[in-house]
């Protein structure tokens, strides 16, 4: 079974631009979560989607948004990029039910997208 | 509210000696706790998880962790370190729904 894939793997943008990152979960996984990893802040939860609905979100500004498609693939968008948005963005998928949560299910992580903002 | 604290940012051990990575948590609900490992330029991989079953949890590659409610701890141990264990380790807590909180990480160095 193929793992979680993320595209692109590396991205360089300039301040003020916007960016869209893509994540394809493991087949059959309906939950997709996004995380930002930086040396200073560590791993921080951005949001989680299940069946095309955002179930929960972390403490990030509205410039960070996402969506999930009917095939469970997910995209994350960051608008008006700032230098501080440079990070590794990780996507994770999980086999969880509509009434379930991330509490009991392992999350499978993709390799990440390394975003550099100049 | 929930939080997780990894007490050591770096741990250095010699190959063949025991490993102890410390994690304390805080949670308003019964937590689920996980340990993940991240090797350089690779994604995160689950080592083990605690979800209110047995308090001593065995994971992959010889790692295990013990859930101690009275101490709010979930320390990761391994009897004998191997060079391939050198990586960054994250303690993770989820509770009361869908939010996941990662610890700051502990970088494990293994000396030959």
Coordinates of C-alpha atoms in Angstrom, one line a residue:
Chain A
X1 CA 0.0 0.0 0.0
X2 CA 1.4 3.4 -1.0
X3 CA 2.3 5.8 1.8
X4 CA 1.3 9.4 2.2
X5 CA 2.6 11.5 -0.6
X6 CA 3.2 15.2 -0.6
X7 CA 3.9 17.5 -3.5
X8 CA 6.0 19.4 -4.1
X9 CA 8.9 18.3 -1.9
X10 CA 10.7 21.6 -2.1
X11 CA 9.4 25.1 -2.8
X12 CA 10.9 28.6 -2.9
X13 CA 8.6 31.6 -2.8
X14 CA 9.0 35.3 -2.0
X15 CA 7.2 37.4 0.6
X16 CA 3.7 38.3 -0.4
X17 CA 3.1 35.4 -2.7
X18 CA 0.8 32.5 -2.0
X19 CA 1.4 28.8 -2.1
X20 CA -0.6 25.6 -2.4
X21 CA 0.7 22.3 -1.0
X22 CA -0.9 19.0 -1.8
X23 CA -1.2 15.8 0.2
X24 CA -2.5 12.4 -1.0
X25 CA -3.4 10.1 2.0
X26 CA -3.1 6.4 2.2
X27 CA -5.9 4.7 0.3
X28 CA -8.9 4.3 2.6
X29 CA -7.8 7.0 5.1
X30 CA -10.4 9.7 5.4
X31 CA -8.7 11.9 7.9
X32 CA -5.9 14.3 6.9
X33 CA -4.0 16.6 9.2
X34 CA -1.5 19.3 8.5
X35 CA 1.5 20.3 10.7
X36 CA 4.1 23.0 10.5
X37 CA 7.6 22.1 11.7
X38 CA 10.2 24.8 12.5
X39 CA 13.4 24.8 14.6
X40 CA 12.0 27.5 16.9
X41 CA 8.4 26.3 17.3
X42 CA 8.7 22.6 16.7
X43 CA 5.8 20.7 15.4
X44 CA 2.5 22.6 15.5
X45 CA -0.9 21.4 14.5
X46 CA -2.6 23.4 11.7
X47 CA -5.9 21.6 11.0
X48 CA -7.5 18.3 10.4
X49 CA -10.0 17.4 7.7
X50 CA -12.4 14.5 7.5
X51 CA -14.9 13.8 4.7
X52 CA -14.2 17.3 3.2
X53 CA -15.0 19.0 6.5
X54 CA -12.5 20.8 8.8
X55 CA -12.9 19.1 12.2
X56 CA -10.4 21.1 14.2
X57 CA -7.8 23.7 13.7
X58 CA -4.8 25.0 15.6
X59 CA -3.8 28.5 16.4
X60 CA -2.7 29.8 13.1
X61 CA -3.8 33.0 11.3
X62 CA -6.5 33.0 8.6
X63 CA -3.7 33.1 5.9
X64 CA -3.5 29.4 6.5
X65 CA -6.3 27.5 5.0
X66 CA -7.0 24.1 3.6
X67 CA -9.6 21.9 1.9
X68 CA -10.2 18.2 1.3
X69 CA -11.7 16.7 -1.8
X70 CA -14.1 13.8 -2.2
X71 CA -11.2 11.4 -2.8
X72 CA -9.7 12.5 0.6
X73 CA -6.8 14.3 -1.1
X74 CA -6.1 17.6 0.7
X75 CA -4.5 20.9 -0.1
X76 CA -3.2 23.6 2.1
X77 CA -2.9 27.2 1.1
X78 CA -0.9 30.0 2.6
X79 CA -1.6 33.5 1.3
X80 CA 0.6 36.6 1.7
X81 CA 3.6 34.6 2.6
X82 CA 5.9 35.9 5.4
X83 CA 9.5 35.0 6.1
X84 CA 8.4 33.2 9.2
X85 CA 6.3 30.8 7.1
X86 CA 9.5 29.1 6.1
X87 CA 9.1 25.6 7.4
X88 CA 8.6 21.9 6.8
X89 CA 4.9 21.2 6.2
X90 CA 3.9 17.7 7.1
X91 CA 0.7 16.0 6.2
X92 CA -0.6 12.9 8.0
X93 CA -3.4 10.6 7.3
X94 CA -5.3 8.4 9.7
X95 CA -7.9 5.7 9.5
X96 CA -10.6 7.1 11.7
X97 CA -14.4 7.1 11.7
X98 CA -16.8 10.0 11.6
X99 CA -17.4 9.8 15.3
X100 CA -13.8 8.9 16.1
X101 CA -10.9 11.1 16.8
X102 CA -7.2 11.1 16.4
X103 CA -6.9 9.9 20.0
X104 CA -6.9 6.2 19.1
X105 CA -5.5 6.0 15.6
X106 CA -2.0 6.2 14.4
X107 CA -1.2 9.0 12.0
X108 CA 0.9 8.1 9.0
X109 CA 3.1 11.0 8.0
X110 CA 4.3 12.0 4.5
X111 CA 7.9 13.2 3.9
X112 CA 6.9 16.9 4.0
X113 CA 7.2 19.9 1.8
X114 CA 10.1 22.2 2.6
X115 CA 8.9 25.8 2.0
X116 CA 11.5 28.6 1.9
X117 CA 10.2 32.2 1.8
X118 CA 12.7 34.8 0.6
Chain B
X1 CA -6.2 22.1 28.3
X2 CA -3.4 19.8 27.4
X3 CA 0.3 20.0 27.0
X4 CA 3.3 17.8 26.7
X5 CA 6.9 18.5 28.0
X6 CA 9.9 16.6 26.9
X7 CA 12.4 17.1 29.7
X8 CA 15.6 16.8 27.6
X9 CA 16.3 18.5 24.3
X10 CA 19.3 16.3 23.7
X11 CA 20.3 12.9 25.1
X12 CA 23.7 11.2 24.4
X13 CA 24.3 7.5 25.0
X14 CA 26.9 5.0 24.1
X15 CA 26.0 2.1 21.8
X16 CA 24.8 -0.9 23.9
X17 CA 23.7 1.2 26.9
X18 CA 20.1 2.0 28.0
X19 CA 18.1 4.8 26.6
X20 CA 15.7 7.0 28.6
X21 CA 13.7 9.8 27.0
X22 CA 11.5 11.6 29.4
X23 CA 8.0 13.0 28.7
X24 CA 5.5 14.6 31.1
X25 CA 2.0 15.5 30.0
X26 CA -1.0 17.5 31.2
X27 CA -4.5 16.7 30.1
X28 CA -8.1 17.6 31.2
X29 CA -9.3 14.3 29.7
X30 CA -8.0 10.8 29.7
X31 CA -5.2 11.1 27.2
X32 CA -3.9 9.0 24.4
X33 CA -0.1 9.2 24.2
X34 CA 2.3 8.4 21.4
X35 CA 5.9 8.4 20.7
X36 CA 7.1 9.1 17.1
X37 CA 10.6 9.1 15.7
X38 CA 11.9 11.3 12.9
X39 CA 15.1 10.3 11.1
X40 CA 16.9 13.0 9.2
X41 CA 15.2 13.9 5.9
X42 CA 12.5 11.3 6.6
X43 CA 8.9 11.5 7.8
X44 CA 7.7 10.7 11.3
X45 CA 7.1 7.1 12.2
X46 CA 5.0 5.8 15.1
X47 CA 7.1 3.9 17.8
X48 CA 4.2 3.1 20.1
X49 CA 1.0 4.3 21.6
X50 CA -1.0 4.2 24.8
X51 CA -4.8 4.3 24.6
X52 CA -6.0 3.4 28.1
X53 CA -5.2 -0.3 27.9
X54 CA -2.0 -1.8 29.4
X55 CA 0.1 0.8 31.1
X56 CA 3.4 -0.7 29.8
X57 CA 3.4 -0.4 26.1
X58 CA 5.8 -2.2 23.8
X59 CA 6.7 -0.7 20.4
X60 CA 8.9 -1.3 17.4
X61 CA 12.7 -1.7 17.5
X62 CA 12.8 -2.7 21.1
X63 CA 11.3 0.5 22.5
X64 CA 8.8 0.6 25.3
X65 CA 7.1 3.2 27.4
X66 CA 5.2 3.1 30.7
X67 CA 2.1 5.3 31.4
X68 CA 2.2 6.6 35.0
X69 CA -0.9 8.5 35.8
X70 CA 0.2 9.5 39.3
X71 CA 3.4 11.1 37.8
X72 CA 1.7 12.2 34.5
X73 CA 4.7 10.7 32.7
X74 CA 5.2 8.6 29.6
X75 CA 8.9 8.0 29.4
X76 CA 10.4 6.1 26.5
X77 CA 13.1 3.4 27.2
X78 CA 15.2 0.9 25.3
X79 CA 17.5 -1.5 27.1
X80 CA 20.4 -1.3 24.6
X81 CA 21.0 1.6 22.1
X82 CA 21.9 1.0 18.5
X83 CA 23.6 3.4 16.1
X84 CA 20.5 3.4 14.0
X85 CA 18.4 4.8 16.9
X86 CA 20.1 8.2 16.5
X87 CA 17.1 10.4 15.5
X88 CA 14.7 12.9 17.0
X89 CA 11.9 11.6 19.2
X90 CA 8.5 13.2 19.8
X91 CA 6.1 12.6 22.6
X92 CA 2.5 13.3 21.5
X93 CA -0.7 13.7 23.4
X94 CA -4.3 13.8 22.1
X95 CA -7.4 14.1 24.2
X96 CA -10.9 15.3 24.2
X97 CA -11.2 15.3 20.5
X98 CA -9.1 16.0 17.5
X99 CA -6.3 18.2 18.5
X100 CA -2.8 16.8 18.6
X101 CA 0.0 18.3 20.7
X102 CA 3.6 17.5 20.0
X103 CA 6.4 17.8 22.5
X104 CA 9.4 19.9 21.5
X105 CA 11.4 16.8 20.6
X106 CA 14.5 15.0 22.1
X107 CA 17.5 14.5 19.8
X108 CA 19.2 11.2 20.6
X109 CA 22.8 10.8 19.9
X110 CA 24.4 7.3 20.0
X111 CA 28.2 7.1 20.3
X112 CA 30.1 4.2 19.0

